Amino acid sequence: MVASLGTLMIIFTAFWIPGGHADARTDVVSRSCGKVNATSPEIARQRYSSMLQKMKGEMCGDRKFAISESGEAPDKVYMLSQCMDDLSNNECEACFTQVYQLLQHCLPANGGRVYLDGCFARFENYNFFKEVKGPADSRRCGSDVETDKGFKELVEQVVMKMVVKAPANNGFAEEEDNANGLSAYGIASCWKTLDNQSCSTCLDHAASSSLSCLPSIEGRALNAGCYLRYSYYEFSNSKGSKKEKSGNYHALLYCSYVIYGFAVCVLAIWVGFYLGKITYRRKLRRTMQKGVEVDLSSLHGALQFLQFKYSTIDRATESFCEANKLGRGGYGEVFKTWKHFQAYTVSEIIDNSMEKSPENMEEMKRVVWVGLLCTQESASHRPTMKNVVEMLKHKDMKLPIPSKPPFTDESLSLSDPRISQSGLFCSPNKLATKNFIPTFVKEMETLSQLLTSSHFATYHVNVTTIVPPIYGLAQCHHDLSQTDCLLCFAASRTKLPRCLPSPSARIYLDGCFLRYDNYSFYHESTSPLIDSVKCSSQNATVSGYEDRNRFTESVGYAVGNVTRIAEGSGGFGVVSVNGVYALAQCWESVGRDGCRECLEKAGRAVRGCDVKREGRGLNAGCYLRYSDHKFFSDGGETDNDHESSRLGSIIATVLATFAFVMLFLFAAYVVHARLSKIKEHNNFGLVSPSIKKSYLSFKYETLEKATDYFNPSKKLGQGGSGSVYLGTLPNGKTVASAFNCINVQTFAILENFNFMCLTFVCISISDYECDCLIAQEISSMISISKNIIYSKDASGYMAPEYLIRGQLTEKADVYSFGILILEIVCGRRNNTFTTHANSPLQTVWLLHRSNQLVEAVDPNLKDDFPAKEACDVLRIGLLCTQAAVALRPSMAQVIRMLTDENCEIPVPNQPPFLNANVLNSCSTDSFITNAAAKIDVSYTSSESSSMQGSDGQSRSRESTHK
């Protein structure tokens, strides 16, 4: 079902893509305003308006950048605006128009800034042109994530390339990288007031900020002097804005979308079934082997509960005084007790300091017996606490035979987190600041949260002027279960604070590694200052070998083999050779080459241990260990499943690519043949170019016959696009066509008459009574709004951005629907021009500002209507008709506001064409006002002759005013 819906969305998107306009990227990323108002708000507005007019010419030219300053302190105004270099001049103009409309809402504040995806604008009462970073710097991260580690590497490469390239390329860079079916794209831009060094500094900070969004599929850094963005899809306009898209190109593009969607659906079902089967088998094996799983979230909560500040623990234990030492913990006592219980030798493990009289020995054996009953692996076999008390109280009570405790297999593969300490290294330097400890705690808490679902984690606490930066890395060995990984990390986390307040430290346990430092060390593989080797004090028992050399030879083979295995298996490997066991683990951040370099150096180091039982190589980017006994888990289950999943992904990718190529070639052949046939019989002389690209295009002769040569009896009404006729195509489909002296436009294929009526109401309501529609209450508006979502052209009234720029988006339909709502509730037409009356739009806005919105409702209803619902509908209409495109709601949001009583309706901003004092600050706006007046007059005169029907009374009143 999900795949089918995805296909429908691809098809709908393909037919909705406008062919004539690239994306100006006017989506609002962030807007912030100063908290202090200017001393003279009116003067500030006048300066803002005059500066915008001055900057507009520079922004709309090739520079795409402008700065300006005006006035005297303390109300002097500095302003900067800049478009991304990949935008064309027209796209920059559209983005600038949007950004200054949003920025002016900050007035009369003394500052404000707006980030759009395509441009930026800011004004302040001080000179900020050379500013690189500031307290208002922020980031924006996408809500979806990509867990594939390859995506993280691609993003890091793209971001780093842009950081290097942009300062030397006039402050702008765009990059992309692709690998293994994954893609990453990015744009970086410095404001042109910065020099190369300042640009580099700003982008370094922006890179760190944006990369902290990973594994999010999108990240944006919004700095005072620059902007940086990465994404999983290509959003740059450099290629799209320079390529001329012909009709053939779009036809091929649309067909490829459809075919690709179909192929993806089929392959998604197959891949989902394949991977689902693998996942089911893996879970089944885990359930059979592990029994009752540990609740990781509960474990994490318990660890959090037992966390204290290091200073508190230090004082409580008198700096870990030996006199306060209770003993040394371990993970083997239950295992030993169970073995002695089975061998009837429990007396051997009883503390020698206790009196071992026959009576005491029997009592102590009974206590051990009860303890084993309480630690049985099966929870249903364990006694209740009430039964435990009874068993300890009544010595004559017969005790049941206990079953095996958990984690007592010989291999200890599921119970040993390997927390033995191999090495703890602290920096000799000490920090004087007290704020470092809370930063360290935050670093450790974040790493702990990340490790609940992974064996590797890195985190970087943001830099401040007081506390130095802190970078952290945690790595569990891949043979550990997730539970053991958390236990090992918890052990390392409790030991590492002994190094505080050192600015850097690292600890190697036999199951995990933890490090923090004041610089980014994630890609370090080796370091002469850090790398070390640790050999055991005891020699190996060589009786099983022919001589000492045979043992060292086996060590060499084991170390060499495990190095090769780890290099080719994602950084981890285990091996056994003639009784020598070896494990290698690289940190996931060092990459394959770094892993090989690190393990080769560690291998040379541990070979120097000669015949010692164990050797450990502790390097900056890896851990390598050999031993004469098995110390690691088999780990085959997780690794094999991972490889199977990877193999399934590779097979799925290959099949998907092959299917796509074959289907695309077939589609290209069909489309080419079809286009060639159309070219031979091209009779589109009377059809406008925009209609040729439409999926509702027909030959003029076809529409002529369908409408009986535009017979007046087929006429449905008079709309803004001309007369509308109802016709029947040769295949029986019903079609609605708008005809005027310029072109013939088909705007809907009508499945039934009810849908036709609703679609026609969206376009022109000249033949329908307003109070008739009001009688249908809110449900009619919901039906109309839903049809607008699926209607190709609902242009009842032209939106301001379409009137000026020719930009036609779904928000233009929202504007038209807003006008329609106001007309229905007010009971009169918006474009009926009279000398002494305002339009419904102006009337509703003025009444809204004076809190008298209910007076706008059609007087013919005589107060027989729900006042609250009517006012809510009018507010929704005002929201739909706001001047700023970005502020208008989507049609889906409109439907929710109309249907959900609990949905909060925002406060609308002013519609266009109303306040001349504000709009005259831009010459373009005065053009809008004049053009709108001309359109209203011409539209009214063209319809006055056809206004007939049941609302004749209201129209007579309008003609009287004239």
GROMACS .gro file of N, CA and C in nm, residues 176-279:
model
  312
  176GLU      N    1   2.874   1.762  -0.461
  176GLU     CA    2   2.792   1.643  -0.451
  176GLU      C    3   2.883   1.521  -0.455
  177ASP      N    4   2.835   1.412  -0.396
  177ASP     CA    5   2.911   1.288  -0.395
  177ASP      C    6   2.813   1.171  -0.392
  178ASN      N    7   2.848   1.063  -0.459
  178ASN     CA    8   2.761   0.947  -0.469
  178ASN      C    9   2.843   0.821  -0.449
  179ALA      N   10   2.784   0.725  -0.379
  179ALA     CA   11   2.851   0.596  -0.358
  179ALA      C   12   2.750   0.496  -0.307
  180ASN      N   13   2.753   0.377  -0.363
  180ASN     CA   14   2.671   0.265  -0.315
  180ASN      C   15   2.522   0.300  -0.306
  181GLY      N   16   2.474   0.372  -0.406
  181GLY     CA   17   2.332   0.407  -0.409
  181GLY      C   18   2.294   0.522  -0.320
  182LEU      N   19   2.388   0.584  -0.251
  182LEU     CA   20   2.362   0.698  -0.164
  182LEU      C   21   2.418   0.824  -0.228
  183SER      N   22   2.356   0.938  -0.197
  183SER     CA   23   2.401   1.065  -0.252
  183SER      C   24   2.399   1.171  -0.144
  184ALA      N   25   2.487   1.267  -0.157
  184ALA     CA   26   2.491   1.382  -0.067
  184ALA      C   27   2.521   1.507  -0.148
  185TYR      N   28   2.448   1.615  -0.121
  185TYR     CA   29   2.463   1.740  -0.194
  185TYR      C   30   2.479   1.853  -0.093
  186GLY      N   31   2.547   1.958  -0.133
  186GLY     CA   32   2.567   2.068  -0.040
  186GLY      C   33   2.590   2.201  -0.110
  187ILE      N   34   2.562   2.307  -0.036
  187ILE     CA   35   2.588   2.445  -0.079
  187ILE      C   36   2.646   2.521   0.040
  188ALA      N   37   2.748   2.600   0.016
  188ALA     CA   38   2.806   2.687   0.118
  188ALA      C   39   2.822   2.827   0.059
  189SER      N   40   2.786   2.927   0.136
  189SER     CA   41   2.794   3.065   0.087
  189SER      C   42   2.832   3.158   0.199
  190CYS      N   43   2.936   3.238   0.177
  190CYS     CA   44   2.975   3.345   0.269
  190CYS      C   45   2.920   3.478   0.217
  191TRP      N   46   2.886   3.566   0.308
  191TRP     CA   47   2.843   3.699   0.265
  191TRP      C   48   2.964   3.770   0.204
  192LYS      N   49   2.940   3.845   0.100
  192LYS     CA   50   3.048   3.902   0.019
  192LYS      C   51   3.123   4.014   0.090
  193THR      N   52   3.082   4.048   0.210
  193THR     CA   53   3.156   4.148   0.288
  193THR      C   54   3.275   4.087   0.360
  194LEU      N   55   3.286   3.954   0.363
  194LEU     CA   56   3.394   3.888   0.435
  194LEU      C   57   3.512   3.862   0.340
  195ASP      N   58   3.634   3.869   0.396
  195ASP     CA   59   3.750   3.831   0.319
  195ASP      C   60   3.767   3.678   0.325
  196ASN      N   61   3.869   3.628   0.255
  196ASN     CA   62   3.887   3.483   0.246
  196ASN      C   63   3.909   3.419   0.383
  197GLN      N   64   3.988   3.483   0.469
  197GLN     CA   65   4.017   3.426   0.600
  197GLN      C   66   3.892   3.420   0.686
  198SER      N   67   3.815   3.530   0.685
  198SER     CA   68   3.691   3.532   0.764
  198SER      C   69   3.591   3.431   0.712
  199CYS      N   70   3.584   3.419   0.580
  199CYS     CA   71   3.495   3.320   0.520
  199CYS      C   72   3.532   3.179   0.565
  200SER      N   73   3.661   3.149   0.563
  200SER     CA   74   3.707   3.016   0.604
  200SER      C   75   3.674   2.989   0.750
  201THR      N   76   3.693   3.091   0.835
  201THR     CA   77   3.661   3.075   0.978
  201THR      C   78   3.513   3.047   0.998
  202CYS      N   79   3.430   3.123   0.929
  202CYS     CA   80   3.285   3.106   0.942
  202CYS      C   81   3.241   2.968   0.896
  203LEU      N   82   3.294   2.922   0.783
  203LEU     CA   83   3.252   2.793   0.730
  203LEU      C   84   3.303   2.677   0.815
  204ASP      N   85   3.420   2.694   0.878
  204ASP     CA   86   3.467   2.591   0.970
  204ASP      C   87   3.367   2.569   1.082
  205HIS      N   88   3.320   2.680   1.137
  205HIS     CA   89   3.221   2.671   1.245
  205HIS      C   90   3.089   2.615   1.192
  206ALA      N   91   3.049   2.659   1.073
  206ALA     CA   92   2.923   2.612   1.014
  206ALA      C   93   2.930   2.463   0.983
  207ALA      N   94   3.046   2.416   0.938
  207ALA     CA   95   3.062   2.273   0.909
  207ALA      C   96   3.043   2.190   1.034
  208SER      N   97   3.108   2.233   1.143
  208SER     CA   98   3.093   2.160   1.269
  208SER      C   99   2.948   2.159   1.316
  209SER      N  100   2.881   2.273   1.300
  209SER     CA  101   2.741   2.283   1.343
  209SER      C  102   2.648   2.195   1.261
  210SER      N  103   2.665   2.199   1.128
  210SER     CA  104   2.575   2.122   1.042
  210SER      C  105   2.601   1.972   1.053
  211LEU      N  106   2.727   1.932   1.067
  211LEU     CA  107   2.759   1.789   1.077
  211LEU      C  108   2.707   1.729   1.207
  212SER      N  109   2.684   1.813   1.307
  212SER     CA  110   2.626   1.760   1.431
  212SER      C  111   2.482   1.716   1.412
  213CYS      N  112   2.422   1.752   1.296
  213CYS     CA  113   2.286   1.706   1.267
  213CYS      C  114   2.282   1.559   1.229
  214LEU      N  115   2.394   1.504   1.180
  214LEU     CA  116   2.396   1.365   1.138
  214LEU      C  117   2.351   1.273   1.252
  215PRO      N  118   2.276   1.168   1.225
  215PRO     CA  119   2.244   1.110   1.093
  215PRO      C  120   2.120   1.167   1.024
  216SER      N  121   2.078   1.289   1.056
  216SER     CA  122   1.965   1.351   0.986
  216SER      C  123   1.998   1.365   0.838
  217ILE      N  124   1.897   1.350   0.752
  217ILE     CA  125   1.921   1.353   0.608
  217ILE      C  126   1.940   1.495   0.558
  218GLU      N  127   1.912   1.596   0.641
  218GLU     CA  128   1.936   1.735   0.603
  218GLU      C  129   1.989   1.811   0.723
  219GLY      N  130   2.077   1.907   0.696
  219GLY     CA  131   2.130   1.992   0.800
  219GLY      C  132   2.165   2.129   0.745
  220ARG      N  133   2.135   2.232   0.823
  220ARG     CA  134   2.165   2.369   0.783
  220ARG      C  135   2.234   2.441   0.898
  221ALA      N  136   2.338   2.515   0.867
  221ALA     CA  137   2.406   2.601   0.964
  221ALA      C  138   2.378   2.746   0.927
  222LEU      N  139   2.324   2.823   1.022
  222LEU     CA  140   2.284   2.961   0.997
  222LEU      C  141   2.373   3.051   1.081
  223ASN      N  142   2.480   3.101   1.024
  223ASN     CA  143   2.576   3.183   1.096
  223ASN      C  144   2.562   3.330   1.057
  224ALA      N  145   2.626   3.415   1.135
  224ALA     CA  146   2.619   3.558   1.109
  224ALA      C  147   2.684   3.595   0.977
  225GLY      N  148   2.785   3.518   0.935
  225GLY     CA  149   2.858   3.553   0.814
  225GLY      C  150   2.849   3.452   0.701
  226CYS      N  151   2.773   3.344   0.720
  226CYS     CA  152   2.768   3.243   0.615
  226CYS      C  153   2.650   3.150   0.636
  227TYR      N  154   2.625   3.066   0.535
  227TYR     CA  155   2.516   2.969   0.534
  227TYR      C  156   2.570   2.840   0.472
  228LEU      N  157   2.539   2.728   0.535
  228LEU     CA  158   2.585   2.599   0.483
  228LEU      C  159   2.472   2.498   0.496
  229ARG      N  160   2.453   2.420   0.391
  229ARG     CA  161   2.346   2.322   0.390
  229ARG      C  162   2.392   2.193   0.322
  230TYR      N  163   2.353   2.079   0.379
  230TYR     CA  164   2.369   1.951   0.309
  230TYR      C  165   2.234   1.883   0.304
  231SER      N  166   2.217   1.794   0.207
  231SER     CA  167   2.090   1.723   0.192
  231SER      C  168   2.113   1.594   0.116
  232TYR      N  169   2.013   1.507   0.123
  232TYR     CA  170   2.020   1.380   0.050
  232TYR      C  171   1.972   1.393  -0.093
  233TYR      N  172   1.915   1.508  -0.131
  233TYR     CA  173   1.868   1.526  -0.268
  233TYR      C  174   1.930   1.654  -0.327
  234GLU      N  175   1.931   1.661  -0.460
  234GLU     CA  176   1.993   1.774  -0.528
  234GLU      C  177   1.897   1.892  -0.531
  235PHE      N  178   1.932   1.999  -0.460
  235PHE     CA  179   1.845   2.116  -0.451
  235PHE      C  180   1.905   2.238  -0.521
  236SER      N  181   2.026   2.227  -0.571
  236SER     CA  182   2.091   2.340  -0.637
  236SER      C  183   2.024   2.371  -0.769
  237ASN      N  184   2.026   2.499  -0.808
  237ASN     CA  185   1.966   2.543  -0.934
  237ASN      C  186   2.068   2.559  -1.045
  238SER      N  187   2.195   2.533  -1.020
  238SER     CA  188   2.298   2.560  -1.120
  238SER      C  189   2.272   2.485  -1.249
  239LYS      N  190   2.236   2.358  -1.238
  239LYS     CA  191   2.214   2.278  -1.358
  239LYS      C  192   2.077   2.305  -1.418
  240GLY      N  193   1.976   2.307  -1.329
  240GLY     CA  194   1.841   2.323  -1.381
  240GLY      C  195   1.816   2.457  -1.444
  241SER      N  196   1.878   2.566  -1.392
  241SER     CA  197   1.848   2.698  -1.444
  241SER      C  198   1.921   2.729  -1.573
  242LYS      N  199   2.024   2.648  -1.609
  242LYS     CA  200   2.100   2.675  -1.730
  242LYS      C  201   2.061   2.583  -1.846
  243LYS      N  202   1.975   2.487  -1.815
  243LYS     CA  203   1.940   2.390  -1.918
  243LYS      C  204   1.804   2.421  -1.975
  244GLU      N  205   1.796   2.433  -2.104
  244GLU     CA  206   1.669   2.461  -2.171
  244GLU      C  207   1.590   2.333  -2.181
  245LYS      N  208   1.471   2.331  -2.126
  245LYS     CA  209   1.393   2.209  -2.120
  245LYS      C  210   1.288   2.211  -2.231
  246SER      N  211   1.307   2.125  -2.325
  246SER     CA  212   1.214   2.119  -2.437
  246SER      C  213   1.097   2.031  -2.402
  247GLY      N  214   0.996   2.030  -2.493
  247GLY     CA  215   0.880   1.946  -2.470
  247GLY      C  216   0.917   1.799  -2.467
  248ASN      N  217   1.009   1.758  -2.558
  248ASN     CA  218   1.052   1.618  -2.559
  248ASN      C  219   1.118   1.581  -2.427
  249TYR      N  220   1.197   1.672  -2.376
  249TYR     CA  221   1.266   1.644  -2.250
  249TYR      C  222   1.168   1.619  -2.138
  250HIS      N  223   1.065   1.705  -2.127
  250HIS     CA  224   0.967   1.688  -2.021
  250HIS      C  225   0.886   1.561  -2.040
  251ALA      N  226   0.854   1.529  -2.165
  251ALA     CA  227   0.779   1.406  -2.187
  251ALA      C  228   0.858   1.285  -2.140
  252LEU      N  229   0.987   1.283  -2.175
  252LEU     CA  230   1.071   1.173  -2.131
  252LEU      C  231   1.085   1.173  -1.979
  253LEU      N  232   1.097   1.291  -1.920
  253LEU     CA  233   1.111   1.301  -1.776
  253LEU      C  234   0.988   1.247  -1.705
  254TYR      N  235   0.870   1.288  -1.753
  254TYR     CA  236   0.747   1.243  -1.689
  254TYR      C  237   0.730   1.092  -1.701
  255CYS      N  238   0.757   1.040  -1.822
  255CYS     CA  239   0.743   0.896  -1.841
  255CYS      C  240   0.843   0.819  -1.754
  256SER      N  241   0.964   0.872  -1.741
  256SER     CA  242   1.062   0.804  -1.658
  256SER      C  243   1.018   0.801  -1.512
  257TYR      N  244   0.955   0.909  -1.464
  257TYR     CA  245   0.903   0.911  -1.327
  257TYR      C  246   0.801   0.798  -1.307
  258VAL      N  247   0.708   0.788  -1.401
  258VAL     CA  248   0.604   0.687  -1.388
  258VAL      C  249   0.663   0.547  -1.389
  259ILE      N  250   0.752   0.522  -1.485
  259ILE     CA  251   0.811   0.389  -1.498
  259ILE      C  252   0.899   0.357  -1.378
  260TYR      N  253   0.974   0.455  -1.335
  260TYR     CA  254   1.059   0.433  -1.219
  260TYR      C  255   0.976   0.403  -1.095
  261GLY      N  256   0.865   0.473  -1.079
  261GLY     CA  257   0.776   0.447  -0.965
  261GLY      C  258   0.723   0.306  -0.967
  262PHE      N  259   0.684   0.258  -1.086
  262PHE     CA  260   0.634   0.121  -1.098
  262PHE      C  261   0.743   0.020  -1.063
  263ALA      N  262   0.864   0.044  -1.115
  263ALA     CA  263   0.974  -0.048  -1.087
  263ALA      C  264   1.007  -0.050  -0.938
  264VAL      N  265   1.006   0.067  -0.876
  264VAL     CA  266   1.037   0.074  -0.733
  264VAL      C  267   0.934  -0.002  -0.652
  265CYS      N  268   0.806   0.007  -0.690
  265CYS     CA  269   0.701  -0.064  -0.618
  265CYS      C  270   0.725  -0.215  -0.621
  266VAL      N  271   0.751  -0.268  -0.742
  266VAL     CA  272   0.771  -0.411  -0.756
  266VAL      C  273   0.893  -0.457  -0.678
  267LEU      N  274   1.003  -0.383  -0.694
  267LEU     CA  275   1.126  -0.423  -0.626
  267LEU      C  276   1.118  -0.404  -0.476
  268ALA      N  277   1.044  -0.300  -0.431
  268ALA     CA  278   1.030  -0.277  -0.288
  268ALA      C  279   0.957  -0.393  -0.221
  269ILE      N  280   0.857  -0.447  -0.289
  269ILE     CA  281   0.784  -0.562  -0.234
  269ILE      C  282   0.879  -0.682  -0.222
  270TRP      N  283   0.957  -0.706  -0.327
  270TRP     CA  284   1.049  -0.820  -0.326
  270TRP      C  285   1.157  -0.804  -0.219
  271VAL      N  286   1.217  -0.686  -0.215
  271VAL     CA  287   1.323  -0.661  -0.118
  271VAL      C  288   1.268  -0.666   0.024
  272GLY      N  289   1.150  -0.609   0.044
  272GLY     CA  290   1.090  -0.612   0.177
  272GLY      C  291   1.065  -0.754   0.224
  273PHE      N  292   1.017  -0.840   0.134
  273PHE     CA  293   0.994  -0.980   0.170
  273PHE      C  294   1.125  -1.050   0.202
  274TYR      N  295   1.227  -1.023   0.120
  274TYR     CA  296   1.357  -1.087   0.140
  274TYR      C  297   1.420  -1.046   0.273
  275LEU      N  298   1.427  -0.915   0.298
  275LEU     CA  299   1.488  -0.868   0.422
  275LEU      C  300   1.403  -0.902   0.543
  276GLY      N  301   1.270  -0.902   0.526
  276GLY     CA  302   1.183  -0.940   0.637
  276GLY      C  303   1.206  -1.084   0.679
  277LYS      N  304   1.227  -1.171   0.582
  277LYS     CA  305   1.255  -1.311   0.614
  277LYS      C  306   1.386  -1.324   0.691
  278ILE      N  307   1.487  -1.249   0.647
  278ILE     CA  308   1.615  -1.253   0.717
  278ILE      C  309   1.601  -1.203   0.861
  279THR      N  310   1.530  -1.092   0.875
  279THR     CA  311   1.511  -1.034   1.009
  279THR      C  312   1.436  -1.131   1.099
   0.00000   0.00000   0.00000
